[in-house]
PDB file of C-alpha atoms and ligand atoms in Angstrom:
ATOM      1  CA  UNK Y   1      84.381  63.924 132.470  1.00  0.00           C
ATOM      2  CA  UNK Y   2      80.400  63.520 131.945  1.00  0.00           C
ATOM      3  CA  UNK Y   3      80.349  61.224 128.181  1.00  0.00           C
ATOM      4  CA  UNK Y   4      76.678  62.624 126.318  1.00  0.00           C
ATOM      5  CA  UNK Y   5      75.138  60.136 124.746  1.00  0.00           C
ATOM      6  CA  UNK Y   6      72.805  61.825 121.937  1.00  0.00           C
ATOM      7  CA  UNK Y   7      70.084  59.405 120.603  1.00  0.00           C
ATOM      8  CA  UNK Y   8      67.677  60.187 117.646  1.00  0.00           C
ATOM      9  CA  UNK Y   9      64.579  58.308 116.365  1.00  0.00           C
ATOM     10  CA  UNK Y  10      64.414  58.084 112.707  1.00  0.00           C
ATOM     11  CA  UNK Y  11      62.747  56.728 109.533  1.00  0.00           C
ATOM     12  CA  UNK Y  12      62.778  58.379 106.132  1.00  0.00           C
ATOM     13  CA  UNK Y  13      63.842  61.618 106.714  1.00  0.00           C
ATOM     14  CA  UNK Y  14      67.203  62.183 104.583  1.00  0.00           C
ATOM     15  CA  UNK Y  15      66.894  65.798 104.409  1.00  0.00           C
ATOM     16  CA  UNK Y  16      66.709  66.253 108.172  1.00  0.00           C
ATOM     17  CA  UNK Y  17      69.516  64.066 108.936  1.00  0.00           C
ATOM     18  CA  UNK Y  18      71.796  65.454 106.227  1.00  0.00           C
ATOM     19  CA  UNK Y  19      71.045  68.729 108.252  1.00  0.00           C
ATOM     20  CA  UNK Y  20      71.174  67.430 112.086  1.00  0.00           C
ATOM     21  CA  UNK Y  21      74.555  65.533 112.125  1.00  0.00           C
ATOM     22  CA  UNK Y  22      76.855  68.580 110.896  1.00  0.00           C
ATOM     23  CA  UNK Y  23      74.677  71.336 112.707  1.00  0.00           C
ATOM     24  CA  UNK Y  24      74.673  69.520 115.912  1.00  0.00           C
ATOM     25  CA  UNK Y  25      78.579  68.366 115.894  1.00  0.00           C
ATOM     26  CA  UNK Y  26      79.491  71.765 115.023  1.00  0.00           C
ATOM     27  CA  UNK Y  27      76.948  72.907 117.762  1.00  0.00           C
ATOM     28  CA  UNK Y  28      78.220  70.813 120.545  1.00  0.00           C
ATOM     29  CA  UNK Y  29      81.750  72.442 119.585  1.00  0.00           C
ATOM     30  CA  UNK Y  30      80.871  75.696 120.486  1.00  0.00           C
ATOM     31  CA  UNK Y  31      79.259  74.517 124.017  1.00  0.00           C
ATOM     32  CA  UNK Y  32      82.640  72.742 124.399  1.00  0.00           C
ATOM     33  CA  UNK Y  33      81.257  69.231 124.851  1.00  0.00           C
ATOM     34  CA  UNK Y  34      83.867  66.646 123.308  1.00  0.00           C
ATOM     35  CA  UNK Y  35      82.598  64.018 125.310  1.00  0.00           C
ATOM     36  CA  UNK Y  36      80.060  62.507 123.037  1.00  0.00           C
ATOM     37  CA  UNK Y  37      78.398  60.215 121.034  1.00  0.00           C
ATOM     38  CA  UNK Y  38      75.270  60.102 118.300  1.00  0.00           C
ATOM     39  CA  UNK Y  39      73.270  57.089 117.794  1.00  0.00           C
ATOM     40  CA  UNK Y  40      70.857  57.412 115.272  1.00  0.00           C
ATOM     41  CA  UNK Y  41      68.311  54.698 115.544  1.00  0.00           C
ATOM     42  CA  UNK Y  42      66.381  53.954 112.489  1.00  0.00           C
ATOM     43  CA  UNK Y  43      63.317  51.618 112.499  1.00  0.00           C
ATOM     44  CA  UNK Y  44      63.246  49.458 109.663  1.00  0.00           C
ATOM     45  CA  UNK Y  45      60.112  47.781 109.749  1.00  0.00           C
ATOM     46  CA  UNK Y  46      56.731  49.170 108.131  1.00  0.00           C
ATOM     47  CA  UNK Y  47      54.371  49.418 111.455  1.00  0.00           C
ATOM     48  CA  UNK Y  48      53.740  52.007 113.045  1.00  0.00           C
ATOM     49  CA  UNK Y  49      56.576  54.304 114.217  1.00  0.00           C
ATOM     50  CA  UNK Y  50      57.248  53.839 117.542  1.00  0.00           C
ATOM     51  CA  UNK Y  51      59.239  57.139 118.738  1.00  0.00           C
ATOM     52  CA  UNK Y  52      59.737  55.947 122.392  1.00  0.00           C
ATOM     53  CA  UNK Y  53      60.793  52.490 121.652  1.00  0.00           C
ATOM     54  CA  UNK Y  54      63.441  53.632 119.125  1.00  0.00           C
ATOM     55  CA  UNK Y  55      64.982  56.131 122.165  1.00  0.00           C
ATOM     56  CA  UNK Y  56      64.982  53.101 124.957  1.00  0.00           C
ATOM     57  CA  UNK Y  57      66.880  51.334 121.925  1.00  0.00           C
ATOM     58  CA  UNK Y  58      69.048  54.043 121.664  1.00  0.00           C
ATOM     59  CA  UNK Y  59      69.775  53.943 125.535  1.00  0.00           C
ATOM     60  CA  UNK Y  60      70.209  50.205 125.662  1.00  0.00           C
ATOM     61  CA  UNK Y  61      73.218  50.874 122.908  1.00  0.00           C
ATOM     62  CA  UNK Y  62      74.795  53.608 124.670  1.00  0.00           C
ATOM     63  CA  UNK Y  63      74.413  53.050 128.696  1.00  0.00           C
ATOM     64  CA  UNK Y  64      77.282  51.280 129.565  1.00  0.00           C
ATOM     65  CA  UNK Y  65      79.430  54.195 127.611  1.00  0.00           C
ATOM     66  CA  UNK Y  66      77.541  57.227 128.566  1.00  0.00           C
ATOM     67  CA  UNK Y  67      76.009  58.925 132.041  1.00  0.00           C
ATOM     68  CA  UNK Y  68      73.755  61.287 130.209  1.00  0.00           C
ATOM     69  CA  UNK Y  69      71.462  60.778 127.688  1.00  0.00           C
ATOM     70  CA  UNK Y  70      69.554  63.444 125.209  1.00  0.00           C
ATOM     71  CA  UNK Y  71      66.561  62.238 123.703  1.00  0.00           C
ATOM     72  CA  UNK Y  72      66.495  64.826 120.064  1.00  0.00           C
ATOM     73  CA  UNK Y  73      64.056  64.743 117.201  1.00  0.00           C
ATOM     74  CA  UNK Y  74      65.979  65.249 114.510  1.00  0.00           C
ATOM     75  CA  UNK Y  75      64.420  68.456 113.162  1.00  0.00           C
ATOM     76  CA  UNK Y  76      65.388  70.547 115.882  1.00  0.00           C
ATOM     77  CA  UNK Y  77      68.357  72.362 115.248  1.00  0.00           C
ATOM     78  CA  UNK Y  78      69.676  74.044 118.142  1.00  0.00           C
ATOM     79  CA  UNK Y  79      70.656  77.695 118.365  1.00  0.00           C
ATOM     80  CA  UNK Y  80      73.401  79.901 119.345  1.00  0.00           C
ATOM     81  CA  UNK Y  81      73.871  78.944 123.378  1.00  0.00           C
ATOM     82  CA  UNK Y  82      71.340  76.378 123.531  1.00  0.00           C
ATOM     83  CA  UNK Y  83      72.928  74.440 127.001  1.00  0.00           C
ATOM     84  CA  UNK Y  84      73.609  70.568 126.478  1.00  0.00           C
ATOM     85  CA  UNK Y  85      75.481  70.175 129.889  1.00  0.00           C
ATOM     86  CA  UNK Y  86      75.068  68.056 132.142  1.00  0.00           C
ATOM     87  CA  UNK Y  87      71.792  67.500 133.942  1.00  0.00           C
ATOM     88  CA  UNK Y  88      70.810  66.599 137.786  1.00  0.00           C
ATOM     89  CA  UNK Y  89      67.271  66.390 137.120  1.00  0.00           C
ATOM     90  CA  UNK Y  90      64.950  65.630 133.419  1.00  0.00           C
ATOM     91  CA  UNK Y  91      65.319  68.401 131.502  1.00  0.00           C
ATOM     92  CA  UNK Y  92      63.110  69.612 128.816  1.00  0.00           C
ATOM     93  CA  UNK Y  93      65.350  71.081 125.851  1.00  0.00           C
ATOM     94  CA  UNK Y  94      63.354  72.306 123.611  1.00  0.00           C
ATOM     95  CA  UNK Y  95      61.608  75.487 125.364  1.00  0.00           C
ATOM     96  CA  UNK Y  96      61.722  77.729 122.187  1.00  0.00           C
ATOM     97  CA  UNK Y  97      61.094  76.641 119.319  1.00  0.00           C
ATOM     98  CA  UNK Y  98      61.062  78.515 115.596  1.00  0.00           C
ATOM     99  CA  UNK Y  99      57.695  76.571 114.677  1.00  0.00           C
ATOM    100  CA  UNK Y 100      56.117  78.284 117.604  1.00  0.00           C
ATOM    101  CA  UNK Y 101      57.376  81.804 116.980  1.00  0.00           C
ATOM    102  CA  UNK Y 102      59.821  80.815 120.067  1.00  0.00           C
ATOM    103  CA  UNK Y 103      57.248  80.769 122.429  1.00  0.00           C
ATOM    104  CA  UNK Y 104      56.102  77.653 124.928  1.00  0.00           C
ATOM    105  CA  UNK Y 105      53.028  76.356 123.481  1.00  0.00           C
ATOM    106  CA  UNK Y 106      50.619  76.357 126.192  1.00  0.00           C
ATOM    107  CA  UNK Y 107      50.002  72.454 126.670  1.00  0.00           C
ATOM    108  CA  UNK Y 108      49.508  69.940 129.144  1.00  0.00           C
ATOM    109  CA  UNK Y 109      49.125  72.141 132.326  1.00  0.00           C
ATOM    110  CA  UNK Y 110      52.695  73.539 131.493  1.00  0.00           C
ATOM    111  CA  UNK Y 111      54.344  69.875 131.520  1.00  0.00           C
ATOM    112  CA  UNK Y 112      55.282  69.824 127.713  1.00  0.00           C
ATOM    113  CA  UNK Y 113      57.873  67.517 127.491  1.00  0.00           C
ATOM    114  CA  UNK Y 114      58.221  66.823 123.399  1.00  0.00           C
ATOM    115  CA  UNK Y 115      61.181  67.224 120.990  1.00  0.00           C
ATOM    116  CA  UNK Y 116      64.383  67.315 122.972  1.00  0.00           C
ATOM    117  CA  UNK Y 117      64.928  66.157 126.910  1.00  0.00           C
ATOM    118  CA  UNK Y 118      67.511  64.992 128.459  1.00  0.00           C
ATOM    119  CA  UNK Y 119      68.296  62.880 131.773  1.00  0.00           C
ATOM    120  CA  UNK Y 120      71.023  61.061 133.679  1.00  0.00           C
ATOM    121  CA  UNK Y 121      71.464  57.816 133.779  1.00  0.00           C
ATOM    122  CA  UNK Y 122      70.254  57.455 137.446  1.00  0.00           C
ATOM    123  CA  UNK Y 123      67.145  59.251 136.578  1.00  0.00           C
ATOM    124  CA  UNK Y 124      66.464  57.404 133.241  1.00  0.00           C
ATOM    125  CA  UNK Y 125      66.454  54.150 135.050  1.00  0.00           C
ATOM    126  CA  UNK Y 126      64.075  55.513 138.019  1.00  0.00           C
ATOM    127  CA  UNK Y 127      61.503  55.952 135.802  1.00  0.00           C
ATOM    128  CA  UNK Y 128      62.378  52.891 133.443  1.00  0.00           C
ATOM    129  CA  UNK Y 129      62.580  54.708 130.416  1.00  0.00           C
ATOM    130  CA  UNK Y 130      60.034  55.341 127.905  1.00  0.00           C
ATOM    131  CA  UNK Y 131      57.015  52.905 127.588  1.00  0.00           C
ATOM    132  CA  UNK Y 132      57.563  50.410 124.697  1.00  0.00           C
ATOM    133  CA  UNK Y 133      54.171  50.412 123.303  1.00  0.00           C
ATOM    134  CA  UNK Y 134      52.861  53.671 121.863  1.00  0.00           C
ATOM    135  CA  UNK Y 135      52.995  53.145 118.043  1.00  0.00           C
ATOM    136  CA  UNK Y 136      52.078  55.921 115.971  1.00  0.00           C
ATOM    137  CA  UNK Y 137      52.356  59.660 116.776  1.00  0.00           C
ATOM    138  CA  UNK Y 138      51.333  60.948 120.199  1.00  0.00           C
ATOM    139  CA  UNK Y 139      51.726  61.041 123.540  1.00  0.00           C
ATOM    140  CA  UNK Y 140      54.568  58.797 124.582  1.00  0.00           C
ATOM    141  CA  UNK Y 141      56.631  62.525 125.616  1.00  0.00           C
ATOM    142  CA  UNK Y 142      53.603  63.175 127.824  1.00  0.00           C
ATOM    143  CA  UNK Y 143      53.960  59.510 129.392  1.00  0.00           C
ATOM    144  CA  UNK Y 144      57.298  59.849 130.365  1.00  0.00           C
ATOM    145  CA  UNK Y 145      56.864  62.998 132.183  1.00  0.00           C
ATOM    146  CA  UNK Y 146      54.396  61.617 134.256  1.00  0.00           C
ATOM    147  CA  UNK Y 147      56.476  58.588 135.038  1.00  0.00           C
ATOM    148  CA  UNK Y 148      58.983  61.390 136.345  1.00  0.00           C
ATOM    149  CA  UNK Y 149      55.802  62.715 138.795  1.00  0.00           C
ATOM    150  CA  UNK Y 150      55.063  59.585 139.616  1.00  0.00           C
ATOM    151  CA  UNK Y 151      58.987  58.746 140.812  1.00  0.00           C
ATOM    152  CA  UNK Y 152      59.116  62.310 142.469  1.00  0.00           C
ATOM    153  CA  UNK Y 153      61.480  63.761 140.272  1.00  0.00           C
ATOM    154  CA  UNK Y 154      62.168  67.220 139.753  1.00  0.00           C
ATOM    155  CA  UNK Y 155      61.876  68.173 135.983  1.00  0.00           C
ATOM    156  CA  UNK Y 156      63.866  70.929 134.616  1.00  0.00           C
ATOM    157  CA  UNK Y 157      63.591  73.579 131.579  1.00  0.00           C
ATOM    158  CA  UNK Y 158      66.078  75.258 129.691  1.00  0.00           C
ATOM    159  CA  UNK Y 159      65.328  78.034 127.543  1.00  0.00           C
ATOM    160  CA  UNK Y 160      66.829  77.030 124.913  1.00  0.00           C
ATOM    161  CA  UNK Y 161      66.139  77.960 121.443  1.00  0.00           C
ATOM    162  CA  UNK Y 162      65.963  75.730 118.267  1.00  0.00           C
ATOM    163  CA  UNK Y 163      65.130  76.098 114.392  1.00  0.00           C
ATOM    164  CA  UNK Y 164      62.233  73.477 113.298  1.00  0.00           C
ATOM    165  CA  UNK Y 165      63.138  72.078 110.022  1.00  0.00           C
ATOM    166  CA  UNK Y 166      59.815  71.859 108.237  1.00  0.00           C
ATOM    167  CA  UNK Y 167      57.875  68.007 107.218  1.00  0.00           C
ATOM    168  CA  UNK Y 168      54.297  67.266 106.632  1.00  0.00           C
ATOM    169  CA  UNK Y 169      52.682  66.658 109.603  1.00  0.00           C
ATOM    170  CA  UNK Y 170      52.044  62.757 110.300  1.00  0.00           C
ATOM    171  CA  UNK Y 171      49.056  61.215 109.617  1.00  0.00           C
ATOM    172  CA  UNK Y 172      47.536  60.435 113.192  1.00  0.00           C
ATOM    173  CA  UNK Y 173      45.851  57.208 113.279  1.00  0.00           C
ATOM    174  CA  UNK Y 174      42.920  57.698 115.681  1.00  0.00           C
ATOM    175  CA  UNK Y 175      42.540  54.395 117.315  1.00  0.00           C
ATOM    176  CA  UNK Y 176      46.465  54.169 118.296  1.00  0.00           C
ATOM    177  CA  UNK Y 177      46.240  57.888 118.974  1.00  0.00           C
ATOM    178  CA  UNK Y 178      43.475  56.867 121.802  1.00  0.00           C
ATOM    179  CA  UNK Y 179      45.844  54.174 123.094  1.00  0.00           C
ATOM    180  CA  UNK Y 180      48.525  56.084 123.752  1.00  0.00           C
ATOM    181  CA  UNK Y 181      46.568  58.508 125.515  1.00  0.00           C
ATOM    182  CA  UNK Y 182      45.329  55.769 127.580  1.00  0.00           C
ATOM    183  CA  UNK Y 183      48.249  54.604 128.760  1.00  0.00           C
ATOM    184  CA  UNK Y 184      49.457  58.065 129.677  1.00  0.00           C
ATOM    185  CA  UNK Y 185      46.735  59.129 131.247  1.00  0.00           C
ATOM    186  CA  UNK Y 186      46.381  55.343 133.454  1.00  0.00           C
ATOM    187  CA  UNK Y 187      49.897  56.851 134.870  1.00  0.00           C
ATOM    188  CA  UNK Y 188      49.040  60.520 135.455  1.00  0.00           C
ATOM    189  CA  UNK Y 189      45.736  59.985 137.170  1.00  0.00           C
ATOM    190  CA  UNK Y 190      46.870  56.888 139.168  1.00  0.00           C
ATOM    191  CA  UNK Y 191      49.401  58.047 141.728  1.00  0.00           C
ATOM    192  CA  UNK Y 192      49.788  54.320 142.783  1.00  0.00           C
ATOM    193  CA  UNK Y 193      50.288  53.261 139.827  1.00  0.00           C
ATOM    194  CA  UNK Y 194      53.780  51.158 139.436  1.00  0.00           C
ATOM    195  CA  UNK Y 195      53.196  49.601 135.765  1.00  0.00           C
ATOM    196  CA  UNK Y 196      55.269  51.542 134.009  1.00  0.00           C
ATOM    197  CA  UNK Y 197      58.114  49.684 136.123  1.00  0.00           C
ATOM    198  CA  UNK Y 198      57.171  46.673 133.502  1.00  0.00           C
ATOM    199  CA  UNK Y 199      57.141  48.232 130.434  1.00  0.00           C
ATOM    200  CA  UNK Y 200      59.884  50.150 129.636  1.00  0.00           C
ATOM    201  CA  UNK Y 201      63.874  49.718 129.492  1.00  0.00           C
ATOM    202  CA  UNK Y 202      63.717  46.330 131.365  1.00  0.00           C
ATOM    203  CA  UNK Y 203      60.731  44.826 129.083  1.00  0.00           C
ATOM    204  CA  UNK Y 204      62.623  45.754 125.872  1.00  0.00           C
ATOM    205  CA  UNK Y 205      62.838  43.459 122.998  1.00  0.00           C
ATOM    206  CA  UNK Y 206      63.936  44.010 119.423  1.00  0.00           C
ATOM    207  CA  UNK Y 207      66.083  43.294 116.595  1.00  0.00           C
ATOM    208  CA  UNK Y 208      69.036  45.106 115.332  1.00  0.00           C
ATOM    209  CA  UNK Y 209      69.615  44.219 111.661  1.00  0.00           C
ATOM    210  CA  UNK Y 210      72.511  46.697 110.850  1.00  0.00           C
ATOM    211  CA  UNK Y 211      74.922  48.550 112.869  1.00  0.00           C
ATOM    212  CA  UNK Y 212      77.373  51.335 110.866  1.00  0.00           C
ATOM    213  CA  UNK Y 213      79.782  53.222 113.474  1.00  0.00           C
ATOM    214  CA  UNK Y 214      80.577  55.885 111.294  1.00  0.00           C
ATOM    215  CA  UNK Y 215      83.394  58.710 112.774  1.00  0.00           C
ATOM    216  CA  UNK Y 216      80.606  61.184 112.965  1.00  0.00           C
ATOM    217  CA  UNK Y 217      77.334  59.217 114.038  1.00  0.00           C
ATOM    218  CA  UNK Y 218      76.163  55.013 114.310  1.00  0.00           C
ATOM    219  CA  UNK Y 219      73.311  54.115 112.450  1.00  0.00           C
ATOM    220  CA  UNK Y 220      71.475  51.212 114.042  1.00  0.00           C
ATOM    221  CA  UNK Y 221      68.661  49.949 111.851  1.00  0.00           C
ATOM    222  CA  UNK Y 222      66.219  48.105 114.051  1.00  0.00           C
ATOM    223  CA  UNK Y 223      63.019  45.754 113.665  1.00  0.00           C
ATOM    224  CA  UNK Y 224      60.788  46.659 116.480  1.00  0.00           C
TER     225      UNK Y 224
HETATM  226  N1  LIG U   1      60.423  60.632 113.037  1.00  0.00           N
HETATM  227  C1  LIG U   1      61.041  60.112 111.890  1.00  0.00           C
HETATM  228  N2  LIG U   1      60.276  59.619 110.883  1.00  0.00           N
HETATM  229  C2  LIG U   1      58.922  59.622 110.946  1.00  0.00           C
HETATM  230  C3  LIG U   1      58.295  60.151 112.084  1.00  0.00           C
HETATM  231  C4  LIG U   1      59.072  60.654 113.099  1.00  0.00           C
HETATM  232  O1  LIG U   1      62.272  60.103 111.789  1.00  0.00           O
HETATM  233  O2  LIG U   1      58.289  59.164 109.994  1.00  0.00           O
HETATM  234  C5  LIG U   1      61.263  61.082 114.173  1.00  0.00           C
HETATM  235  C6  LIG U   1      62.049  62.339 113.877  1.00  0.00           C
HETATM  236  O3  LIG U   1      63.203  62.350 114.671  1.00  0.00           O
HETATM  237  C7  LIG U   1      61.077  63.399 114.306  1.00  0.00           C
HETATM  238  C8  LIG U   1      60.480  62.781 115.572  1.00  0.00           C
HETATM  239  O4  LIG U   1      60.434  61.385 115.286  1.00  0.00           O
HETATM  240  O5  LIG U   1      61.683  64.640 114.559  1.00  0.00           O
HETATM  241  C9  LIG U   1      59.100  63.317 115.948  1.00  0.00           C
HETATM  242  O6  LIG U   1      58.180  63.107 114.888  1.00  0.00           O
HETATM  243  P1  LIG U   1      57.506  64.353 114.135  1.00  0.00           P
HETATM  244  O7  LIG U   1      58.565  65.331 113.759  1.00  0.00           O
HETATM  245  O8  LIG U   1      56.672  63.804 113.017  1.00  0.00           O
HETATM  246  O9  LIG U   1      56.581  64.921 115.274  1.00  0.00           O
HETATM  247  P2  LIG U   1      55.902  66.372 115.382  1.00  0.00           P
HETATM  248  O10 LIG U   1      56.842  67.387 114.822  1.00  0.00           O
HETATM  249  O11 LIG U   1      54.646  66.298 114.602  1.00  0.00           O
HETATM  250  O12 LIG U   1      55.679  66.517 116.844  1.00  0.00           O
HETATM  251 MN1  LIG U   2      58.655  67.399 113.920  1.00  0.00          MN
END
């Protein structure tokens, strides 16, 4: 049988995680998926957070273990049905969300890929993971899905549903902000373009100060 592996990026938000781990155990239940494990992967250092880092870290700890990986924010809180089976293609999770009255937002030429996705292992290593170098919020969901376009992949949606758990919104820091779109938008526009087979899941480099396996989640405190 298929093992999930369920990674989640994470700094300061108590609340939210007191919330996810029950409500998506007890979720996974009712979809009859036994076959898993959470890592939640909490930077420790004060830069920048880097969202897409922390979820190749999160794959680097679980892909020996696992075959399919899903990539959650941790303030999504999936809904009755929401499908976490196994995937032959990227799949975007998160179709329906509470913090868009349930509806897609209309964004990036219908190629929103943000809040929860999830891909096989084969797939996750075609397109080398996420890029290690987008600090600060932005972008880094959009990168990825072009790194799927530019290996060919198919990219899936379910329409699943999810409740967003409310947090101020981060403050975006303009010049990383143009960065990351930068980088992103070197991969969409160039369909030659092989760099992000540098920078990603076989470029990565950090430190892990603390590891807890607990029964119901690890906590992996990293410096990035
Ligand atoms: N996140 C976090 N701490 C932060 C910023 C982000 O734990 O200070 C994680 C968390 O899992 C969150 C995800 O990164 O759900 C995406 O960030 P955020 O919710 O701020 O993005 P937005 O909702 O604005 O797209
Ligand atoms: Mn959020």
């Amino acid at each position: 049988m298929k093992k999930l592996g369920i990674i989640v990026p994470y700094r300061d938000r108590l609340e939210h995680l007191k919330k996810f781990i029950p409500h998506i155990r007890e979720h996974l239940k009712t979809q009859n998926i036994e076959n898993y494990k959470i890592v939640v992967v909490e930077q420790l250092d004060e830069q920048s957070f880097n969202r897409a880092k922390l979820m190749n870290i999160g794959y680097d700890v679980l892909k020996d273990e696992c075959d399919y990986f899903c990539f959650h924010d941790i303030d999504l809180l999936p809904e009755k049905g929401a499908d976490y089976s196994w995937v032959d293609n990227p799949t975007h999770l998160s179709q329906y969300c509470s913090q868009f009255n349930y509806r897609m937002p209309d964004y990036n030429n219908g190629k929103i890929f943000g809040g929860v996705v999830m891909f096989n292992k084969t797939d996750f290593n075609k397109v080398n993971g996420f890029s290690n170098i987008m600090w600060g919020w932005g972008g880094e969901d959009d990168e990825i899905r072009s790194r799927c376009d530019r290996e060919g992949l198919t990219v899936d949606r379910r329409p699943n549903r999810y409740t967003s758990l409310p947090h101020k919104h981060a403050k975006v820091n303009r010049d990383e902000y143009q960065n990351n779109f930068k980088e992103w938008v070197n991969i969409r526009d160039d369909e030659e373009s092989k760099d992000y087979q540098t920078n990603g899941i076989n470029s990565l480099e950090y430190k892990v100060a603390q590891i807890k396996h607990g029964l119901e989640y690890s906590l992996i405190k990293v410096i990035l």
